[in-house]
Amino acid sequence: MELAELPYEPELNDLLARVREYNPQADEALIRRAYEYAARLHRGQIRRSGEPFVTHPLNVAKIIARLKLDVPSIVTGLLHDVVEDTPASLEEVEKLFGSEVAQLVDGVTKVSRMTFQNRAEKQAENFRKMIIAMARDIRVVLVKFADRLHNMRTLEHLPPERQREIARETLEIYAPLAHRLGIYWIKSELEDAAFRYLNPERYAEIERLVAQTKTAREEYVQAVIAVIKQRLEEAGLKAEVTGRLKNFYSISRKMEEEDLPFDQIYDLVAFRIIVESLRECYEALGVIHASWKPVPGRFKDYIALPKPNNYQSLHTTVIGPRGQKMEVQIRSREMHRVAEEGIAAHWSYKEGKFEGLRESERFAWLRRIIEWQQNLSDPHEFLANLKDDLFAEEVFVFSPKGDVFDFPRGATVIDFAYRIHSEIGNHLAGARVNGRIAPLRYQLKSGDVVEIITSERQKPSKDWLAHVVTARAKSRIRAYLRAQQAERSRELGSALLEQELAPLGYTTAQLIKSGRLEEAAKELSYKNAQALLAAVGYGLLTPAQVVAKLLTAEELKRLRAEKGDGASAQTSGDGIGPGKDGRRTAAERPSKSGVLVSGFSDVLVRFAGCCNPLPGEPICGFITRGRGVTIHLIDCPVVPRNDPLRRVPVVWQDGASVTRTVRLDVMSVDRPGLLAAMSKAIASVGVNITGAQVRTSGDEGRAYSRFEIVVSDARQLNAVLRALGEVEGVLKIVRVDQHRPSHPQ
């Protein structure tokens, strides 16, 4: 394409002029070449607005120039759609414009080439990729903002359903992310554009109300600015003073959150004072507070405690002229530059790197997101956690050494512990907040000094998940719980395999040491021997499947012969399994469930609701995928008899202290005092009643009672049944969870 044929030459010149203003050394030839390449590739493509497609990348590049980014970023803005929407390849882009531009173009490609099940999952995965790309180069997300901002400016040309979908995505992800990165002008424009399509009636109403008060508001703003300037000059301070209207979305949220009509929102305008130095910021604050009465609780010092995106400013609200509340922001000129441009303010287009901030200050929040997203495999969970983190208000707390940490509102002591270190969180036993012992669920407040108390015996609990809000804490707790589950599965898998191999006298330790179990794992497509054992314990593999890969033909023949002679562990005297390596001593350890599985007391066990077995009753166990071992009565009709390979030997542990809740339905004659007599009979054998319901049938002269009782074993339950059976008028007793009648003796 000849230069003279280029469309939108004036707009291209405008772009070059904007870049020249902040970067006189910019490679304008490279920018022009990128535009020519994009215009040629996009020729014939039309946007929904009817304009040539090339107008989109051109406008994206202009927005990038407003952020004052470097030449590779400008070039990326011009080329960001060529790989996606034209025959161009990433290799061609790299050849023509270099690896840096190619990497940026790849990072901002809008549509993933991966295949996902549905739109929601695709959206979640795209945002995950965007966050990961941000870790490599922050310019990726800045170009992405420019792309989304121009799309929002031209959204009226899309169908209504698509408008709402894009607007919702913008409001939920892009605007909060822009806020987090401190680019407030993009954040405000994205919010208002999304608000316009998500709630057009509300948007139009606020637009009308703002227009009605425009003249009076402008007069008020000019009057206040004049007063502030005069007071500052009297104090010897030179400052720039402006007033700006809050964006429509912020006004709407304030009306909703405080349940106020528009005419009672007095701080529609925020006044900004820009001075030359840090010292003058506090001097100007003194002038404002001396002139008008400050509103208690509305002063925030973001200079001493900057926001995570390095935003610094003093915020105060005062009762200004005419008795109206007004917000005043005070900052230095450098602070103002950072506040307007956010993370982009620290990009040095000359050196191609960030400047002016320590690494720890620049990317603290971003690093946290990268860290916890690596522990999440579910894109939906990632997206939910990202939204929580983006929308959260912040509190600032201190360590005993004076280090400052920022947290979302609602964060607890547990969040604080995991913020310090994962091991600190995993062994969190307690905390002192401001010198006093505080519960783990204590919600942090700004200014708190938090000291963590740890214990090697303390471990994370599933209950902790209900008391944490940060993604880091959630992912670390879940990772620990998964590891514990995997360890239990490995132990169970090891026991089951040894049980299967008992006639040959093999132990898993011997098989691992010899490398035979590792070879079997590879044959069965598992990472290693430990993963194989976990799969057996989890129920994904049966011991017989592993043995078939593990043993030679001769060993398999000998194993079958031994089992035929009754030497199998499944028919051993106590049902616990082999004891050649001392495993039988596991039976001596107390079991929380009261059940020993293959000789192990610490195995994940659940009791089947269909039969609700009690200590003393004959039982059997079955491996249930992901749920450990399920315990049934041996004659339970629901027992899965068609898969004997899932059966494991289980026994009640002698002397185990376990209580279970049992429900009994009693049919009796309806007579006065019968309920009291039955309650007395149950209590006479030392059993506690936790619930009771009674109903009568007048026609039949019958009473139907249901008792919930707590018993320790089958012997105690039988004593209850005998005692109830001796009560005059009792006709029938049914144990509800087994549906088996027990007639009075």
XYZ file of C-alpha atoms in Angstrom:
745
model
C 0.000 0.000 0.000
C 1.405 3.363 -0.994
C 1.677 6.064 1.648
C -0.759 8.265 -0.255
C -3.354 5.513 -0.145
C -3.316 5.286 3.638
C -6.751 6.017 5.131
C -7.023 8.317 8.149
C -3.647 9.980 7.554
C -4.665 13.009 9.744
C -5.491 10.670 12.638
C -2.129 8.940 12.252
C -0.387 12.325 12.325
C -2.378 13.197 15.453
C -1.144 9.982 17.092
C 2.471 10.769 16.188
C 2.100 14.309 17.555
C 0.783 12.954 20.875
C 3.734 10.563 21.185
C 6.173 13.326 20.226
C 4.900 15.519 23.103
C 6.152 13.172 25.820
C 8.808 11.221 23.881
C 10.640 13.365 21.319
C 13.087 10.507 20.595
C 10.299 8.071 19.639
C 10.827 5.937 16.525
C 8.023 7.463 14.444
C 9.006 5.436 11.398
C 8.300 2.201 13.275
C 4.873 3.472 14.356
C 4.026 4.526 10.806
C 5.204 1.158 9.471
C 3.016 -0.668 12.003
C 0.004 1.408 10.953
C 0.639 0.689 7.269
C 0.892 -3.037 8.035
C -2.359 -3.015 10.090
C -4.230 -0.948 7.463
C -3.179 -3.359 4.704
C -4.164 -6.491 6.649
C -7.487 -5.077 7.894
C -8.434 -3.689 4.445
C -12.025 -4.611 3.634
C -12.946 -5.364 7.253
C -15.800 -3.234 8.613
C -16.841 -2.626 12.221
C -20.482 -2.778 13.350
C -20.499 1.040 13.228
C -19.850 0.907 9.468
C -16.333 2.348 9.853
C -13.251 0.583 8.467
C -11.837 -1.790 11.088
C -8.478 -0.022 11.123
C -10.082 2.899 13.009
C -10.213 0.641 16.080
C -6.465 -0.104 16.446
C -5.726 3.523 15.591
C -7.923 4.760 18.456
C -6.495 2.130 20.793
C -3.004 3.467 20.025
C -4.181 7.021 20.832
C -5.419 5.880 24.254
C -2.066 4.170 24.840
C -0.354 7.436 23.930
C -2.476 9.225 26.551
C -0.998 6.763 29.064
C 2.420 7.932 27.795
C 3.679 4.426 27.112
C 6.696 3.485 25.014
C 6.891 2.855 21.262
C 6.503 -0.975 21.511
C 3.223 -0.390 23.368
C 1.983 2.018 20.680
C 2.946 -0.486 17.969
C 1.166 -3.267 19.903
C -1.985 -1.146 20.012
C -1.896 -0.854 16.230
C -1.227 -4.581 15.721
C -3.169 -6.179 18.583
C -5.853 -7.669 16.282
C -3.789 -8.726 13.274
C -2.966 -12.237 14.525
C -6.534 -12.818 15.636
C -8.493 -11.316 12.734
C -6.207 -11.500 9.698
C -3.951 -14.093 8.037
C -0.909 -12.631 9.833
C 1.055 -14.949 12.128
C 2.876 -14.174 15.337
C 6.109 -15.280 13.648
C 5.575 -12.688 10.914
C 4.946 -9.952 13.489
C 8.139 -10.941 15.301
C 10.121 -10.885 12.047
C 8.833 -7.423 11.060
C 8.628 -5.695 14.454
C 10.797 -7.681 16.883
C 10.262 -10.174 19.707
C 9.188 -7.535 22.247
C 6.213 -6.422 20.143
C 5.366 -10.040 19.262
C 5.230 -10.981 22.952
C 2.975 -8.017 23.714
C 0.651 -8.795 20.790
C 0.431 -12.400 21.937
C -0.394 -11.259 25.488
C -3.324 -9.079 24.446
C -4.937 -11.390 21.903
C -8.598 -11.233 22.874
C -9.778 -14.708 21.988
C -8.037 -17.750 23.417
C -7.189 -20.555 20.998
C -7.955 -23.080 23.692
C -11.326 -24.833 23.660
C -13.555 -24.496 26.709
C -16.891 -25.999 27.626
C -18.846 -22.780 27.830
C -18.632 -19.003 27.633
C -18.234 -18.549 31.411
C -15.270 -20.904 31.563
C -13.730 -19.255 28.500
C -14.071 -15.824 30.094
C -12.511 -17.041 33.331
C -9.568 -18.620 31.542
C -8.998 -15.474 29.453
C -8.725 -13.378 32.603
C -6.367 -15.887 34.151
C -4.159 -15.582 31.057
C -4.330 -11.795 31.252
C -3.192 -11.808 34.879
C -0.344 -14.206 34.082
C 0.672 -11.993 31.166
C 0.701 -9.010 33.532
C 3.363 -10.772 35.570
C 5.620 -10.898 32.530
C 4.915 -7.372 31.309
C 2.488 -4.856 32.817
C 2.094 -3.212 29.391
C -0.069 -6.168 28.349
C -2.930 -5.130 30.602
C -2.471 -1.428 29.813
C -2.953 -2.157 26.099
C -5.902 -4.365 27.062
C -7.461 -1.417 28.914
C -7.100 0.768 25.844
C -8.727 -1.931 23.700
C -11.657 -2.328 26.097
C -12.102 1.439 26.538
C -12.479 2.053 22.804
C -14.856 -0.902 22.514
C -17.001 0.614 25.273
C -17.013 3.959 23.478
C -18.519 2.270 20.391
C -20.744 -0.258 22.158
C -24.002 1.244 20.876
C -23.578 -0.565 17.558
C -23.876 -4.054 19.095
C -27.122 -5.947 19.887
C -28.600 -5.205 23.369
C -27.795 -8.641 24.798
C -24.160 -8.388 23.723
C -23.997 -4.824 25.069
C -25.089 -5.992 28.527
C -22.706 -8.936 28.485
C -19.674 -6.770 27.650
C -20.777 -4.020 30.053
C -21.143 -6.482 32.931
C -17.691 -7.938 32.236
C -16.274 -4.401 32.138
C -17.874 -3.398 35.438
C -16.936 -6.617 37.220
C -13.337 -6.999 36.054
C -11.814 -4.198 33.968
C -12.956 -1.180 36.012
C -11.860 -2.638 39.382
C -8.574 -3.738 37.815
C -7.991 -0.221 36.485
C -8.739 1.070 39.997
C -6.234 -1.388 41.454
C -3.579 -0.200 39.032
C -4.407 3.415 39.878
C -5.575 4.556 36.425
C -8.611 6.426 37.698
C -9.633 8.217 34.520
C -9.947 4.878 32.713
C -11.718 3.363 35.714
C -14.295 6.193 35.819
C -14.972 6.142 32.080
C -15.358 2.351 32.041
C -17.758 2.476 35.011
C -19.993 5.127 33.464
C -20.009 3.437 30.051
C -20.957 0.083 31.602
C -23.551 1.716 33.881
C -25.188 3.307 30.842
C -25.915 -0.110 29.272
C -26.616 -2.128 32.406
C -29.105 0.338 33.892
C -30.074 2.844 31.180
C -33.097 4.242 33.077
C -31.037 4.977 36.186
C -28.218 6.445 34.088
C -30.640 8.767 32.259
C -32.203 9.860 35.550
C -28.856 10.839 37.096
C -27.781 12.532 33.856
C -30.981 14.606 33.956
C -30.591 15.497 37.657
C -26.960 16.527 37.179
C -27.896 18.699 34.181
C -30.677 20.428 36.164
C -28.234 21.519 38.880
C -25.341 22.332 36.563
C -25.510 26.148 36.763
C -25.912 26.319 40.549
C -23.186 23.706 41.055
C -20.693 25.518 38.827
C -21.299 28.769 40.720
C -20.767 26.936 44.035
C -17.571 25.277 42.803
C -16.058 28.554 41.609
C -16.930 30.276 44.888
C -15.320 27.500 46.978
C -12.198 27.431 44.783
C -11.797 31.180 45.255
C -12.053 30.844 49.046
C -9.552 27.943 49.179
C -7.042 29.821 47.022
C -7.334 32.920 49.213
C -6.819 30.944 52.464
C -3.815 29.098 51.029
C -2.226 32.344 49.765
C -2.665 33.874 53.211
C -0.749 30.894 54.604
C 2.028 31.416 52.060
C 1.167 28.343 49.986
C 1.148 28.313 46.201
C -1.292 25.716 44.905
C -3.458 24.638 41.992
C -7.110 24.166 43.061
C -9.755 22.410 40.975
C -13.188 20.919 41.473
C -14.561 17.903 39.617
C -17.939 16.162 39.562
C -18.039 12.532 40.651
C -18.830 10.117 37.864
C -22.438 8.964 37.430
C -21.773 5.420 38.612
C -20.236 6.687 41.887
C -23.213 8.983 42.449
C -25.634 6.111 41.882
C -23.773 3.810 44.268
C -23.691 6.487 46.960
C -27.447 7.067 46.607
C -28.087 3.321 46.935
C -25.622 2.593 49.744
C -26.711 5.543 51.907
C -30.371 5.396 50.781
C -30.385 9.099 49.926
C -32.170 11.068 47.187
C -30.060 13.022 44.718
C -30.726 16.402 46.347
C -29.196 15.145 49.615
C -25.896 14.055 48.057
C -23.862 17.091 49.020
C -20.376 15.891 48.118
C -21.017 15.500 44.408
C -17.924 17.599 43.784
C -14.440 16.669 45.015
C -12.004 19.572 45.385
C -8.359 18.921 44.656
C -5.384 20.898 45.921
C -2.027 20.297 44.219
C 1.061 21.702 45.952
C 4.784 21.384 45.304
C 6.079 19.289 48.200
C 5.131 16.687 50.782
C 5.469 19.180 53.634
C 3.054 21.575 51.915
C 0.431 18.793 51.698
C 0.105 18.731 55.490
C 0.290 22.525 55.722
C -2.599 22.803 53.232
C -4.568 20.248 55.290
C -4.123 22.464 58.336
C -5.487 25.434 56.379
C -8.579 23.497 55.276
C -9.326 22.212 58.788
C -8.838 25.691 60.211
C -11.292 27.101 57.661
C -14.066 24.494 57.945
C -15.053 21.903 60.515
C -13.846 18.407 59.541
C -16.300 15.500 59.567
C -15.145 12.922 62.157
C -13.929 9.631 60.727
C -13.624 10.970 57.158
C -9.887 11.793 57.158
C -7.587 9.343 55.340
C -3.821 9.702 55.083
C -2.795 7.822 51.942
C 0.582 9.586 51.989
C 1.804 7.858 55.153
C -0.073 4.668 54.180
C -0.192 4.521 50.357
C -2.686 2.271 48.608
C -1.307 -0.950 47.094
C -1.156 0.749 43.667
C 1.074 3.437 45.262
C -1.684 6.083 45.225
C -0.811 8.880 47.664
C -3.031 11.733 48.767
C -4.696 13.265 51.809
C -8.490 12.901 51.836
C -10.708 14.858 54.183
C -14.380 15.810 54.285
C -15.424 19.119 55.832
C -18.625 21.098 56.385
C -18.068 23.777 53.768
C -19.961 26.901 52.690
C -23.796 26.745 52.929
C -23.412 23.874 55.409
C -22.703 21.346 52.673
C -20.251 18.471 53.043
C -17.372 18.631 50.605
C -14.465 16.293 49.983
C -10.982 17.760 49.621
C -7.986 15.855 48.235
C -4.491 17.236 48.787
C -1.388 15.931 47.017
C 1.950 16.984 45.559
C 2.453 17.356 41.821
C 4.320 14.032 41.581
C 1.593 12.300 43.614
C -0.966 13.757 41.223
C 0.892 12.340 38.217
C 0.862 8.889 39.787
C -2.810 9.270 40.748
C -3.791 10.149 37.200
C -1.618 7.660 35.343
C -1.390 4.899 37.949
C 1.127 2.136 37.276
C 1.784 3.685 33.870
C 3.316 6.718 35.590
C 6.320 4.577 36.513
C 7.028 3.318 33.016
C 10.148 4.860 31.577
C 9.661 4.998 27.814
C 13.310 5.963 27.442
C 14.793 3.033 29.341
C 12.038 0.479 28.702
C 11.591 -0.298 32.375
C 9.807 0.913 35.481
C 11.443 3.588 37.540
C 10.916 5.477 40.779
C 9.491 2.634 42.864
C 11.032 -0.301 44.664
C 10.048 -3.675 43.208
C 8.248 -4.611 46.423
C 6.077 -1.484 46.200
C 5.282 -1.744 42.495
C 3.885 -5.219 42.196
C 2.954 -6.308 45.730
C -0.715 -6.834 44.893
C -0.027 -8.277 41.450
C 2.497 -10.760 42.864
C -0.104 -11.977 45.377
C -2.577 -12.668 42.566
C 0.064 -14.537 40.536
C 1.001 -16.560 43.605
C -2.476 -17.811 44.479
C -3.670 -18.344 40.906
C -0.927 -20.951 40.502
C -2.653 -23.072 43.174
C -6.048 -22.964 41.464
C -6.993 -25.351 38.699
C -10.619 -24.258 38.374
C -10.966 -21.074 36.244
C -14.328 -20.309 37.894
C -12.711 -20.305 41.345
C -9.951 -18.057 40.005
C -12.471 -15.572 38.604
C -14.534 -15.544 41.828
C -11.426 -14.926 43.941
C -10.217 -12.218 41.555
C -13.568 -10.392 41.836
C -13.414 -10.623 45.637
C -9.921 -9.184 45.643
C -10.701 -6.397 43.172
C -13.830 -5.140 44.894
C -12.664 -5.348 48.476
C -12.150 -2.206 50.532
C -8.860 -2.146 52.391
C -7.668 -1.994 55.977
C -4.082 -1.388 57.065
C -2.596 -3.324 59.976
C 0.858 -3.529 61.524
C 3.225 -6.255 62.637
C 4.948 -5.826 66.047
C 8.011 -4.583 64.119
C 5.956 -1.827 62.482
C 5.643 -3.350 59.007
C 2.419 -2.292 57.263
C 0.113 -4.814 55.554
C -3.004 -4.061 53.533
C -6.010 -6.422 53.593
C -9.527 -6.465 52.174
C -12.191 -5.426 54.668
C -13.382 -8.491 56.566
C -9.936 -10.146 56.660
C -9.141 -12.038 59.844
C -6.148 -13.074 61.915
C -5.910 -16.195 59.726
C -5.500 -14.031 56.607
C -2.739 -12.097 58.391
C -0.855 -15.284 59.322
C -0.911 -16.611 55.756
C 0.193 -13.214 54.442
C 3.376 -13.501 56.505
C 4.181 -17.056 55.428
C 2.336 -20.238 54.509
C 3.996 -22.189 57.329
C 3.007 -19.505 59.834
C -0.590 -19.893 58.674
C -0.460 -23.697 58.751
C 0.660 -23.648 62.402
C -1.440 -20.702 63.578
C -2.579 -21.332 67.166
C -3.642 -17.859 68.295
C -2.960 -14.128 68.061
C -2.589 -10.988 70.100
C -4.232 -7.910 68.621
C -3.153 -4.655 70.243
C -1.630 -6.692 73.081
C -4.739 -8.761 73.843
C -5.539 -12.351 72.928
C -7.996 -12.401 70.006
C -9.947 -15.265 68.410
C -8.816 -16.483 64.982
C -12.071 -15.194 63.466
C -11.321 -11.623 64.664
C -11.791 -9.195 61.759
C -8.865 -6.822 61.337
C -9.316 -3.066 61.678
C -7.071 -0.306 60.392
C -4.365 0.470 62.930
C -4.376 -2.957 64.603
C -1.030 -4.365 65.718
C -1.134 -8.135 65.189
C 1.216 -10.692 66.734
C 0.864 -14.321 65.627
C 1.240 -17.283 68.009
C 2.169 -20.622 66.417
C 2.328 -24.233 67.544
C 3.775 -27.248 65.724
C 0.738 -29.239 66.847
C -1.725 -26.833 65.231
C -3.011 -27.665 61.738
C -5.442 -25.881 59.379
C -9.090 -26.826 59.657
C -11.769 -26.854 56.988
C -13.713 -24.463 59.248
C -11.018 -21.830 58.628
C -12.304 -21.354 55.088
C -15.422 -19.688 56.527
C -13.236 -17.078 58.273
C -10.839 -15.951 55.541
C -11.365 -13.539 52.640
C -7.978 -13.313 50.906
C -7.311 -15.577 47.950
C -3.864 -16.471 49.322
C -5.267 -17.831 52.588
C -8.068 -19.719 50.827
C -5.718 -21.382 48.345
C -3.135 -22.290 51.034
C -5.753 -23.842 53.338
C -7.303 -25.813 50.488
C -3.867 -26.964 49.346
C -3.053 -28.199 52.855
C -6.378 -30.031 53.179
C -5.852 -31.647 49.772
C -2.360 -32.744 50.831
C -3.753 -34.274 54.029
C -6.437 -36.079 52.033
C -3.765 -37.365 49.642
C -1.639 -38.593 52.558
C -4.577 -40.494 54.038
C -5.300 -41.967 50.612
C -1.663 -43.086 50.269
C -1.722 -44.759 53.675
C -4.971 -46.542 52.868
C -3.693 -47.542 49.434
C -0.514 -48.923 50.975
C -2.526 -50.963 53.492
C -4.864 -52.317 50.812
C -1.980 -53.311 48.567
C -0.132 -55.033 51.405
C -3.329 -56.866 52.286
C -3.549 -58.125 48.704
C 0.110 -59.200 48.735
C 0.119 -60.609 52.282
C 0.408 -64.265 51.173
C 3.724 -63.420 49.468
C 4.975 -61.378 52.423
C 5.677 -58.246 50.327
C 5.408 -54.767 51.856
C 4.993 -51.504 49.961
C 8.254 -50.249 51.451
C 10.105 -53.186 49.866
C 8.359 -52.659 46.531
C 9.194 -48.938 46.493
C 12.840 -49.598 47.420
C 13.213 -52.178 44.658
C 11.657 -49.825 42.085
C 8.945 -52.309 41.145
C 6.119 -50.064 42.349
C 7.569 -47.158 40.353
C 7.540 -49.294 37.197
C 3.936 -50.338 37.825
C 2.995 -46.671 38.298
C 4.411 -45.762 34.894
C 2.614 -48.668 33.228
C -0.661 -47.477 34.748
C 0.095 -43.845 33.698
C 0.708 -42.431 37.176
C 3.445 -39.935 37.985
C 5.163 -42.050 40.652
C 4.642 -44.752 43.246
C 3.120 -42.351 45.767
C 0.521 -41.178 43.245
C -0.293 -44.812 42.495
C -0.865 -45.623 46.182
C -3.065 -42.528 46.540
C -5.143 -43.656 43.561
C -5.714 -47.033 45.228
C -6.722 -45.389 48.497
C -8.940 -42.918 46.657
C -10.731 -45.746 44.854
C -9.551 -44.922 41.330
C -7.668 -48.225 41.111
C -8.219 -51.594 42.787
C -5.347 -53.437 44.486
C -5.887 -56.313 42.042
C -5.232 -53.987 39.058
C -1.916 -52.918 40.586
C -0.918 -56.468 41.491
C -1.522 -57.551 37.891
C 1.117 -55.016 36.724
C 3.387 -55.528 39.717
C 3.987 -59.272 39.831
C 5.526 -61.707 37.405
C 3.436 -64.534 35.976
C 5.089 -66.952 38.422
C 4.339 -64.689 41.405
C 0.718 -64.276 40.330
C 0.364 -68.047 40.100
C 1.843 -68.493 43.581
C -0.404 -65.705 44.970
C -3.534 -67.404 43.631
C -2.424 -70.719 45.097
C -1.768 -69.155 48.505
C -5.161 -67.450 48.515
C -6.778 -70.719 47.584
C -5.304 -72.219 50.779
C -7.000 -69.555 52.855
C -3.875 -67.572 53.556
C -5.348 -64.347 52.152
C -5.399 -61.365 54.426
C -9.114 -61.089 53.813
C -9.633 -64.345 55.728
C -7.085 -63.719 58.478
C -8.264 -64.175 62.014
C -8.926 -60.577 63.046
C -9.602 -59.074 59.610
C -6.863 -56.512 60.172
C -4.297 -57.764 57.658
C -0.611 -58.622 57.708
C 1.496 -57.886 60.717
C 4.925 -58.728 59.414
C 6.178 -55.133 59.613
C 4.475 -54.266 62.869
C 1.376 -52.618 61.338
C -0.878 -54.395 63.842
C 0.285 -51.891 66.448
C -1.862 -49.336 64.585
C -4.840 -50.977 66.264
C -3.506 -49.763 69.579
C -3.930 -46.128 68.536
C -7.352 -44.618 69.254
C -9.602 -44.140 66.233
C -11.897 -41.125 65.982
C -14.467 -43.226 64.156
C -13.996 -46.314 66.333
C -13.240 -48.372 63.204
C -9.968 -49.933 62.081
C -9.511 -50.167 58.308
C -6.888 -52.750 57.349
C -5.297 -52.176 60.723
C -5.161 -48.376 60.400
C -6.938 -46.137 62.888
C -6.417 -42.834 61.013
C -8.318 -43.482 57.780
C -11.114 -41.334 56.371
C -14.305 -43.187 57.359
C -17.986 -42.430 56.897
C -20.981 -44.425 58.111
C -23.668 -45.378 55.618
C -26.947 -43.596 56.295
C -28.901 -46.566 54.964
C -28.009 -48.788 57.919
C -26.184 -46.550 60.440
C -24.036 -49.311 62.016
C -23.253 -49.242 65.732
C -20.193 -50.566 67.580
C -20.720 -54.256 68.233
C -22.728 -54.895 65.060
C -21.087 -56.922 62.235
C -19.793 -54.525 59.583
C -18.064 -54.399 56.213
C -16.202 -51.595 54.407
C -16.163 -50.383 50.825
C -13.863 -47.867 49.140
C -15.922 -44.898 47.941
C -14.230 -42.592 45.431
C -13.119 -39.389 47.067
C -14.881 -40.219 50.339
C -12.607 -42.772 51.957
C -14.181 -45.971 53.267
C -17.929 -46.303 53.803
C -19.016 -48.603 56.653
C -22.187 -50.721 56.231
C -23.811 -53.456 58.272
C -22.688 -56.737 56.810
C -26.269 -57.677 55.851
C -27.297 -54.207 54.602
C -29.338 -54.634 51.409
C -27.672 -51.547 49.873
C -24.153 -53.041 50.086
C -22.591 -53.097 46.583
C -22.044 -56.842 46.236
C -21.207 -56.712 42.534
C -17.740 -55.190 43.057
C -15.858 -57.340 45.604
C -12.533 -55.658 44.758
C -13.713 -52.513 46.551
C -14.349 -54.424 49.804
C -11.815 -53.816 52.600
C -11.509 -55.551 55.986
C -12.844 -53.424 58.852
C -13.398 -54.123 62.556
C -14.612 -52.137 65.532
C -11.706 -51.080 67.727
C -11.810 -52.474 71.244
C -12.456 -49.856 73.882
C -13.094 -47.062 71.392
C -15.242 -44.270 72.843
C -17.701 -43.448 70.043
C -21.279 -42.199 70.336
C -23.875 -42.332 67.583
C -27.359 -40.848 67.198
C -30.141 -43.353 66.561
C -33.807 -42.673 65.797
C -36.573 -44.947 67.067
C -40.237 -44.906 66.052
C -42.582 -46.311 68.712
C -46.228 -47.268 68.115
C -48.272 -47.546 71.293
C -51.709 -47.323 72.835
C -52.760 -43.724 73.418
C -52.995 -43.428 77.202
C -52.139 -40.730 79.755
C -48.585 -40.809 81.108
C -47.224 -43.072 78.382
C -44.687 -40.525 77.061
C -43.329 -39.995 80.570
C -43.096 -43.770 81.068
C -41.194 -44.281 77.822
C -38.812 -41.389 78.601
C -38.182 -42.879 82.050
C -37.474 -46.301 80.522
C -34.874 -44.843 78.124
C -33.218 -42.846 80.906
C -33.100 -45.922 83.150
C -30.345 -47.472 80.996
C -28.240 -44.294 81.025
C -29.137 -43.048 77.547
C -29.755 -39.379 76.720
C -32.747 -38.261 74.615
C -31.774 -35.441 72.218
C -35.189 -35.075 70.530
C -38.750 -36.360 70.789
C -41.938 -35.965 68.705
C -45.399 -37.358 69.460
C -48.614 -37.477 67.469
C -51.891 -39.300 68.152
C -54.581 -40.862 65.998
C -57.920 -40.356 67.712
C -59.826 -42.798 65.499
C -57.450 -45.699 66.154
C -56.562 -44.846 69.739
C -52.882 -45.044 68.821
C -49.889 -42.826 69.624
C -46.813 -42.547 67.379
C -43.562 -41.314 68.976
C -40.117 -40.670 67.507
C -37.097 -40.527 69.807
C -33.575 -39.418 68.921
C -31.152 -41.018 71.377
C -27.371 -41.119 71.733
C -25.873 -44.579 72.285
C -22.323 -45.898 72.438
C -22.834 -49.366 70.963
C -25.323 -52.067 69.931
C -25.409 -53.484 73.464
C -26.702 -50.193 74.843
C -29.271 -49.883 72.043
C -30.572 -53.380 72.799
C -30.944 -52.374 76.444
C -33.079 -49.397 75.342
C -35.236 -51.636 73.148
C -35.807 -54.065 76.026
C -36.662 -51.255 78.433
C -39.158 -49.716 75.999
C -40.670 -53.119 75.244
C -41.494 -53.570 78.924
C -43.554 -50.348 79.044
C -47.255 -51.157 79.169
C -49.009 -50.165 75.928
C -45.951 -50.238 73.610
C -46.879 -52.281 70.527
C -43.965 -51.930 68.087
C -40.505 -50.335 67.909
C -38.724 -49.546 64.629
C -35.145 -48.351 64.239
C -35.787 -45.714 61.567
C -32.440 -45.691 59.741
C -32.576 -49.456 59.193
C -36.272 -49.948 58.543
C -36.166 -53.156 60.543
C -38.865 -53.702 63.201
C -37.950 -54.811 66.671
C -40.911 -56.248 68.527
C -41.169 -55.954 72.287
C -39.853 -58.966 74.115
